[in-house]
CSV table of C-alpha atoms and ligand atoms in Angstrom, one decimal:
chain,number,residue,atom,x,y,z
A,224,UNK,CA,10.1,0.7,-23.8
A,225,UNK,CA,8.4,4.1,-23.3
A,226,UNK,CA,6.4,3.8,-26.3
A,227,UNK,CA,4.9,0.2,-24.4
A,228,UNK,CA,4.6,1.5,-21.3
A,229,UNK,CA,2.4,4.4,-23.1
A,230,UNK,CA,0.4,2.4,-25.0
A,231,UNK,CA,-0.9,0.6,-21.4
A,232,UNK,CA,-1.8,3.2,-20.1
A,233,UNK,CA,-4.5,4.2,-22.5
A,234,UNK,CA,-5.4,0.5,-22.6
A,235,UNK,CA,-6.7,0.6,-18.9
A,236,UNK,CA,-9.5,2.5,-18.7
A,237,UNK,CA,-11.2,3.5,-15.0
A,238,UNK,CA,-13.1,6.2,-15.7
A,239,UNK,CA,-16.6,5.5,-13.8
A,240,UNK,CA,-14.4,3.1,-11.4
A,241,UNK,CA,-14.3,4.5,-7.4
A,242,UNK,CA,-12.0,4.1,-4.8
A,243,UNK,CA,-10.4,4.9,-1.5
A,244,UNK,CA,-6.8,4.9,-0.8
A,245,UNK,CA,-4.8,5.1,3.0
A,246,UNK,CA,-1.4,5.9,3.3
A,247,UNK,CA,-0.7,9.0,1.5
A,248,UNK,CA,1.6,10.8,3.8
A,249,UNK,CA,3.1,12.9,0.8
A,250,UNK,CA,4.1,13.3,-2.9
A,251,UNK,CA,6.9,10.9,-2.5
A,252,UNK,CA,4.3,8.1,-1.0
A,253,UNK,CA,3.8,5.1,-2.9
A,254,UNK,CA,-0.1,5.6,-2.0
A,255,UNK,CA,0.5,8.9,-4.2
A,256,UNK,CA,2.3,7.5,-7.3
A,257,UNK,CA,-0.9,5.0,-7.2
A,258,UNK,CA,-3.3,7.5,-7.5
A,259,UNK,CA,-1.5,9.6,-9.8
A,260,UNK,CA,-1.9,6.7,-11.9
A,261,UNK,CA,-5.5,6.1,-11.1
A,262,UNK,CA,-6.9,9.7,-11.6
A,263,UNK,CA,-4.9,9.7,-15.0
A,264,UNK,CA,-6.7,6.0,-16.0
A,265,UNK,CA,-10.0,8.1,-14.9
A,266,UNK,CA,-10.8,6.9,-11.9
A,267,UNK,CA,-12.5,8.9,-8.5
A,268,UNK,CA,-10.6,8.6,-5.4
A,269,UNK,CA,-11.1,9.4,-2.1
A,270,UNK,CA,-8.1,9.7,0.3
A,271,UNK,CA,-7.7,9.2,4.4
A,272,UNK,CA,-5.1,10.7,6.1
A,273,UNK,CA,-3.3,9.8,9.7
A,274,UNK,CA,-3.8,12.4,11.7
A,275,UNK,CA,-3.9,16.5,11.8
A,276,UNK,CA,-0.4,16.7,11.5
A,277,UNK,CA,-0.5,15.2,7.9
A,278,UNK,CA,-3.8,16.7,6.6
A,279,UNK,CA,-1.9,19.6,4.8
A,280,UNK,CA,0.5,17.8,3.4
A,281,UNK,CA,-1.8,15.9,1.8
A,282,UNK,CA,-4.0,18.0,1.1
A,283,UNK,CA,-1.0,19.7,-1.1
A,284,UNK,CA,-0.7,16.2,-3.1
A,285,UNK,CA,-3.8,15.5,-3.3
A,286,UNK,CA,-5.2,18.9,-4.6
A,287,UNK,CA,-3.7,18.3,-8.2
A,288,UNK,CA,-6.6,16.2,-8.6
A,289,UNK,CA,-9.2,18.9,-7.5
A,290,UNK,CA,-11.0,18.5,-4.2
A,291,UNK,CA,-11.0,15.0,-3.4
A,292,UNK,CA,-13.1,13.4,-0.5
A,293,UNK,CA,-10.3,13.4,2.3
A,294,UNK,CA,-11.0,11.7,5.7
A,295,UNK,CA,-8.9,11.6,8.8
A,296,UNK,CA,-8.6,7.9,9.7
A,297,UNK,CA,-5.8,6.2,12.2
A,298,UNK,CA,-6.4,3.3,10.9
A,299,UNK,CA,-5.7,1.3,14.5
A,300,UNK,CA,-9.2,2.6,15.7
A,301,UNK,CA,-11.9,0.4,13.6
A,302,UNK,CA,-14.4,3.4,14.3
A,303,UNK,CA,-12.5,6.0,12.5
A,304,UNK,CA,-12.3,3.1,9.6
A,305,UNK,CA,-16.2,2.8,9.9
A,306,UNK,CA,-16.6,6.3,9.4
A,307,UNK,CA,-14.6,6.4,6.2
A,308,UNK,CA,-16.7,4.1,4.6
A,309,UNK,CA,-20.1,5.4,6.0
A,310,UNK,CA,-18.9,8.6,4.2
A,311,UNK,CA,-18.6,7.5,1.8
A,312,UNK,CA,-21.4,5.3,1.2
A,313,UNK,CA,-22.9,8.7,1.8
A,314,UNK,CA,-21.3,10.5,-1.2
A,315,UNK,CA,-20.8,7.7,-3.7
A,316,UNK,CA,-23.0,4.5,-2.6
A,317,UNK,CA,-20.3,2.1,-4.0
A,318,UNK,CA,-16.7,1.6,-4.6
A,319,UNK,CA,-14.5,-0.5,-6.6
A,320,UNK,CA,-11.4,-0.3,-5.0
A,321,UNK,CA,-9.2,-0.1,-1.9
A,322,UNK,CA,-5.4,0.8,-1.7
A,323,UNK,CA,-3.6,-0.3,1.5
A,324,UNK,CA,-0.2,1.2,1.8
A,325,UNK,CA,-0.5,1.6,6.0
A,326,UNK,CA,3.6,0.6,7.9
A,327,UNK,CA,4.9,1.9,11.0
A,328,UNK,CA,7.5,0.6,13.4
A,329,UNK,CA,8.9,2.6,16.6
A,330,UNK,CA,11.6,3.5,15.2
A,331,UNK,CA,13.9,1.7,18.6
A,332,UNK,CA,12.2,-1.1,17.1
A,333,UNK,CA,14.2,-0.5,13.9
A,334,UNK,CA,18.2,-1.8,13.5
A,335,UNK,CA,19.9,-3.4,16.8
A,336,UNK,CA,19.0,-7.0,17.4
A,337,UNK,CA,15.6,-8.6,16.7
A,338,UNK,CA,15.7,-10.8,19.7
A,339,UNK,CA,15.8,-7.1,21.8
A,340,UNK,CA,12.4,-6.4,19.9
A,341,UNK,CA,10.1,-4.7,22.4
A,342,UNK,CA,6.9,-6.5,23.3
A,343,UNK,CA,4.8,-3.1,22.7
A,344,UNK,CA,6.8,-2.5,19.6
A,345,UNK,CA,5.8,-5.7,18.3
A,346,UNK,CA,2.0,-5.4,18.7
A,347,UNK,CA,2.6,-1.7,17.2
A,348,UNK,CA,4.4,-2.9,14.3
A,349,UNK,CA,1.7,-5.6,13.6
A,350,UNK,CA,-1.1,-4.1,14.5
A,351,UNK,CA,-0.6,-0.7,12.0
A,352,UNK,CA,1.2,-2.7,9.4
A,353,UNK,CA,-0.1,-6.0,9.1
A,354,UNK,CA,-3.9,-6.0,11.1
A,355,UNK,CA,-5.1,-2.6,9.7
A,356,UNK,CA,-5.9,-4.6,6.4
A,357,UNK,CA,-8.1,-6.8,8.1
A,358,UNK,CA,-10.8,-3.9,8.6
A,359,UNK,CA,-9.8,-2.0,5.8
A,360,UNK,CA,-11.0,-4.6,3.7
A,361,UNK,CA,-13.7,-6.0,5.9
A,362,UNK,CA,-15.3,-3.0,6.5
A,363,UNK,CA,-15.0,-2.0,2.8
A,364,UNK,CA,-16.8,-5.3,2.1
A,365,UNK,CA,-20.2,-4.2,2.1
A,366,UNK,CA,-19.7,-1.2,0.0
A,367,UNK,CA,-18.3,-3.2,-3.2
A,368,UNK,CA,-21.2,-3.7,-5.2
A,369,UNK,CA,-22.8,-6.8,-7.5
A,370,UNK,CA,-19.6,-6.8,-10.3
A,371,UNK,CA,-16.9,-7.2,-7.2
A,372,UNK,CA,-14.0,-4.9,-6.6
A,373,UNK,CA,-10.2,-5.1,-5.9
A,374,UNK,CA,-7.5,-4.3,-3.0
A,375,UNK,CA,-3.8,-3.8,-3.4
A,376,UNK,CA,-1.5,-3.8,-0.3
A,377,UNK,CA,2.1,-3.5,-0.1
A,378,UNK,CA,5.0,-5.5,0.8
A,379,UNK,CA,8.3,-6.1,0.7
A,380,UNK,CA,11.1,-9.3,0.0
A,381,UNK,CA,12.0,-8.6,4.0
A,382,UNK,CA,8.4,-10.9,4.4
A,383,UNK,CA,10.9,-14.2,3.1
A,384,UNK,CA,14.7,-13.3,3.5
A,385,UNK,CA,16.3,-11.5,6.3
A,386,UNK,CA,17.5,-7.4,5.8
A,387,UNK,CA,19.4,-6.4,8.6
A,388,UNK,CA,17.7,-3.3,10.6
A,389,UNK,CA,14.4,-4.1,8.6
A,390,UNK,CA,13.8,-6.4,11.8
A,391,UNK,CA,10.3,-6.3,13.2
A,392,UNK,CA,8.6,-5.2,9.7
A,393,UNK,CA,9.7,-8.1,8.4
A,394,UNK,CA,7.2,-10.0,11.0
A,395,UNK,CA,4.5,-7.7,9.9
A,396,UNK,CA,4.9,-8.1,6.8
A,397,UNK,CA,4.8,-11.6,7.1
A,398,UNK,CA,1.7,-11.5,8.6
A,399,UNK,CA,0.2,-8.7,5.8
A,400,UNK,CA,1.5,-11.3,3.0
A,401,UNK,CA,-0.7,-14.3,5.0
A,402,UNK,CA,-3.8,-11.9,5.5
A,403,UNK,CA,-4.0,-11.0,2.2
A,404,UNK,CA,-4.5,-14.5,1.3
A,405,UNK,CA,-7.1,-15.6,3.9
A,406,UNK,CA,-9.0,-12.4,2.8
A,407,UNK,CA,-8.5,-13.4,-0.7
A,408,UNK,CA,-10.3,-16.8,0.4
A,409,UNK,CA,-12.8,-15.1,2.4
A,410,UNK,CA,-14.3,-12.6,0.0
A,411,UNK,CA,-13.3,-14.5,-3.6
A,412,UNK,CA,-17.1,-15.8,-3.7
A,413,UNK,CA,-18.0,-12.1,-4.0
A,414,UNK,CA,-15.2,-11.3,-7.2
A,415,UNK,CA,-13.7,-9.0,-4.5
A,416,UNK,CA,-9.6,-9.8,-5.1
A,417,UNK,CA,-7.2,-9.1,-2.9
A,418,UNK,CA,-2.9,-9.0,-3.9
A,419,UNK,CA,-0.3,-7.4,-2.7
A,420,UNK,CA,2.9,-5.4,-4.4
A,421,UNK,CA,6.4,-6.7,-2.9
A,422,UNK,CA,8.0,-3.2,-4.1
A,423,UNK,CA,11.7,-2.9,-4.2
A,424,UNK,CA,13.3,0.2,-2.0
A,425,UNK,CA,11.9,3.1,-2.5
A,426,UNK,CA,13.0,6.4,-0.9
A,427,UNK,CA,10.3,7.5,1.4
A,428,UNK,CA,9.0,8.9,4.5
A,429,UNK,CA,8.2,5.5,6.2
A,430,UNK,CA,11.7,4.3,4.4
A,431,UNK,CA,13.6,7.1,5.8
A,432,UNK,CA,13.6,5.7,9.2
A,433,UNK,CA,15.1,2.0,8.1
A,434,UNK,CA,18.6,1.7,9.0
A,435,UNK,CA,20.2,-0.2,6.1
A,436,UNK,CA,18.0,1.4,3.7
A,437,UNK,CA,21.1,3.0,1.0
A,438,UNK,CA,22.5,-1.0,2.0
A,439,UNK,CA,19.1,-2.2,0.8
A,440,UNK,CA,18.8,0.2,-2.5
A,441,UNK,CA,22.6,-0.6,-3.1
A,442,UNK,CA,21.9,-4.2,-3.1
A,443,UNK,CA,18.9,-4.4,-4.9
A,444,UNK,CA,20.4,-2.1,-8.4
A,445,UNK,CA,23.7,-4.2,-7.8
A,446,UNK,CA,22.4,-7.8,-8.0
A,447,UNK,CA,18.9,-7.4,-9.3
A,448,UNK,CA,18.7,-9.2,-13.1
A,449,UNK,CA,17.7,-5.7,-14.7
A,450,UNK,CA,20.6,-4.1,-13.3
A,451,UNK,CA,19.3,-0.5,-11.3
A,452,UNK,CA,16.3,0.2,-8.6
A,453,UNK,CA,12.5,0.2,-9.3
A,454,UNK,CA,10.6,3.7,-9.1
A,455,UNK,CA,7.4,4.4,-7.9
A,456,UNK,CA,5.6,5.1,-11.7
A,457,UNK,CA,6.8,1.2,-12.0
A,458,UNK,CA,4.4,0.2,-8.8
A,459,UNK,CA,2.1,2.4,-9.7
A,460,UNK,CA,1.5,0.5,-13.3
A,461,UNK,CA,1.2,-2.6,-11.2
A,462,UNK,CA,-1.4,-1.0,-9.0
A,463,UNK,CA,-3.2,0.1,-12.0
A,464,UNK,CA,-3.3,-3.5,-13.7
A,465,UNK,CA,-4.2,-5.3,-10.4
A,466,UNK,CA,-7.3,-3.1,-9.7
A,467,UNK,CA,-8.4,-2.9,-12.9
A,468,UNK,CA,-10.4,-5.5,-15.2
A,469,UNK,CA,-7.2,-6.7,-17.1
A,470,UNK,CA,-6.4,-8.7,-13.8
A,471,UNK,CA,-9.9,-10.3,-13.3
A,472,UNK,CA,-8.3,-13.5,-12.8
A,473,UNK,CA,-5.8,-12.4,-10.5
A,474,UNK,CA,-6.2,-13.0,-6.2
A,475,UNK,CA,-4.6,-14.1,-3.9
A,476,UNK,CA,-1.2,-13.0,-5.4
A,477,UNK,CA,2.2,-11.0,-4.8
A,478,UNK,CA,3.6,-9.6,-7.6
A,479,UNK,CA,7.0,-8.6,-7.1
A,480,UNK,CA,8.2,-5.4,-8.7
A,481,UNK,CA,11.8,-5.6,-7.8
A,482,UNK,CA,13.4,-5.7,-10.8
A,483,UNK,CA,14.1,-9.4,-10.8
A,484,UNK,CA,16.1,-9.2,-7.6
A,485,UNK,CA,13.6,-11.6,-5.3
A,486,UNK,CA,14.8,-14.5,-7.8
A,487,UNK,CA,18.7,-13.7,-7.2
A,488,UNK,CA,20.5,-16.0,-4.8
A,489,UNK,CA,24.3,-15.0,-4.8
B,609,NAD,P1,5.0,6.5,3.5
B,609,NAD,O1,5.6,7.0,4.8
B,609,NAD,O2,4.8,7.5,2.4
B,609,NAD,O3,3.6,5.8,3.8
B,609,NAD,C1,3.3,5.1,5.0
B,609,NAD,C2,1.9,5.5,5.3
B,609,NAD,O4,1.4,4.8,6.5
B,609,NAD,C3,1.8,7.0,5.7
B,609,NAD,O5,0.9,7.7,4.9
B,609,NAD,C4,1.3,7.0,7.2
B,609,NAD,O6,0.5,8.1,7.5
B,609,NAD,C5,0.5,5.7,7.1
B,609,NAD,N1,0.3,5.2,8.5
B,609,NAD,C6,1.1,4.8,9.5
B,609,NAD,N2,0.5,4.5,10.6
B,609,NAD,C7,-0.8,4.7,10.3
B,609,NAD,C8,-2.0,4.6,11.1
B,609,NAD,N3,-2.0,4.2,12.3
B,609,NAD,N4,-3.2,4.8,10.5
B,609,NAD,C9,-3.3,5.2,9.2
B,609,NAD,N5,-2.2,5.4,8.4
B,609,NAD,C10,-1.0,5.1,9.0
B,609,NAD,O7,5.9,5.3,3.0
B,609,NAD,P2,5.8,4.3,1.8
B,609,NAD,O8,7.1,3.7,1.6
B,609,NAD,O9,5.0,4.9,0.6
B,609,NAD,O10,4.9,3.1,2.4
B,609,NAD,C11,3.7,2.6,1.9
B,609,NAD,C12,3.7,1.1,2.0
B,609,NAD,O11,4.7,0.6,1.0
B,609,NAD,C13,4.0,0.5,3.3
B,609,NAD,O12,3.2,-0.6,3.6
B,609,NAD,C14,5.5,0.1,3.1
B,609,NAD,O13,5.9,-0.9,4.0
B,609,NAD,C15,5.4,-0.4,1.7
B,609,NAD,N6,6.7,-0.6,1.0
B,609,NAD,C16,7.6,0.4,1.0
B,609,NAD,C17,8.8,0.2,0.3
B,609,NAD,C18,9.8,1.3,0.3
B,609,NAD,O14,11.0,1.0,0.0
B,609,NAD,N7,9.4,2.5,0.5
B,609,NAD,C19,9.1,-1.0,-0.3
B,609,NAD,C20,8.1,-2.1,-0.2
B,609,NAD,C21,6.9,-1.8,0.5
């Protein structure tokens, strides 16, 4: 199995390929397990980051790879999404790829009952974690150039079935999962895909406040056909295949890296 898994990686090759990913917070992001896996496939990457608070933080994960381009960007204000890519059209000219791993709930909005969702909750919920990829892809449009390019977003089962506490996200992720594929639609005549990652729990920041989370993980390595929880290197490898070449025929998709346990009824 690790031999397999080895020989992949040398097979995807993305050295010359560009991209930007949002949603490193820290090492234990998702968004930073892709790009681990991107710089060592070759690619160039360019990061955004929320706000002040989390520029050092990043800037700790991020500076294994060198100095990378990094760029404040809350992704809620289109302007501050703008400016990410007018930098760096500035720098680079093109891109080839765009990694969306953008969620946040208030975190009162989070457990308790769904029907007690807050109205401004709701609209926070959606519009961080589901419209954000809207002008993160639209806006990244013009900078793909003539061969196309490729986004990745990610999900989660919560989208389909109901996970107690996961409550609101579970809307916006919805929503994310139904975006994708309208974008997919929208920008297919330019060979720019768009997927998404249904990843099973993973312990992170953006996890840490999910009550029901250990339920989740427990659930997941008890019932799941391959026996035990995902980890992030396993994502990563997806994220890897989907915005590389090898999945040129690939749009419009979720693949679900869950370790079978979408496909388990009882
Ligand atoms: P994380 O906390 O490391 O990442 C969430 C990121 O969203 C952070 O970098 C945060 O800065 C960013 N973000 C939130 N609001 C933002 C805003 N307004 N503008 C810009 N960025 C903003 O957690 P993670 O688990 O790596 O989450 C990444 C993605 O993976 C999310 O979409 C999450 O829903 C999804 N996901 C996570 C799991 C899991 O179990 N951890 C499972 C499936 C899917």
């Amino acid at each position: 199995m690790k031999g397999k898994a080895k020989l992949m990686a040398v097979s995807i090759d993305l050295t010359g390929k560009r991209g930007v990913v949002f949603g490193v917070a820290n090492q234990r992001s998702i968004a930073w397990a892709i790009s681990e896996r991107l710089a060592e496939a070759g690619a160039e990457l360019a990061f955004t980051y929320q706000n002040e608070r989390l520029r050092q933080p990043v800037e700790k994960a991020t500076s294994a790879l060198g100095s990378p381009m990094l760029i404040q960007c809350d992704a809620t204000d289109d302007d501050q999404v703008q400016a990410v890519y007018d930098q760096i059209k500035n720098d680079w000219d093109e891109i080839d790829f765009v990694v969306h791993c953008i969620a946040y709930a208030e975190r009162d909005d989070l457990g308790g009952d769904f029907s007690a969702t807050n109205r401004q909750g709701f609209r926070t919920a959606l519009e961080v974690s589901a419209y954000t990829l809207m002008p993160v892809v639209g806006r990244a449009a013009p900078l793909f150039g003539e061969s196309g390019g490729s986004v990745v977003t990610l999900t989660f089962d919560a989208s389909q079935r109901v996970y107690p506490g996961y409550n609101i996200m579970g809307t916006a992720k919805a929503a994310l999962e139904n975006e994708m594929r309208q974008l997919a639609v929208e920008f297919g005549d330019r060979n720019i895909r768009v997927n998404a990652i249904s990843a099973g729990p993973l312990p992170t920041l953006a996890a840490r406040s999910i009550p029901g989370f250990r339920d989740m993980t427990r659930a997941h390595r008890e019932r799941s056909p391959l026996g035990r929880n995902i980890n992030h290197s396993e994502v990563a490898n997806t994220a890897l295949f989907l915005l590389s070449d090898m999945a040129s025929g690939i749009t419009g998709a979720i693949i679900p890296v869950d370790a079978g346990y979408g496909i388990v009824a009882l």
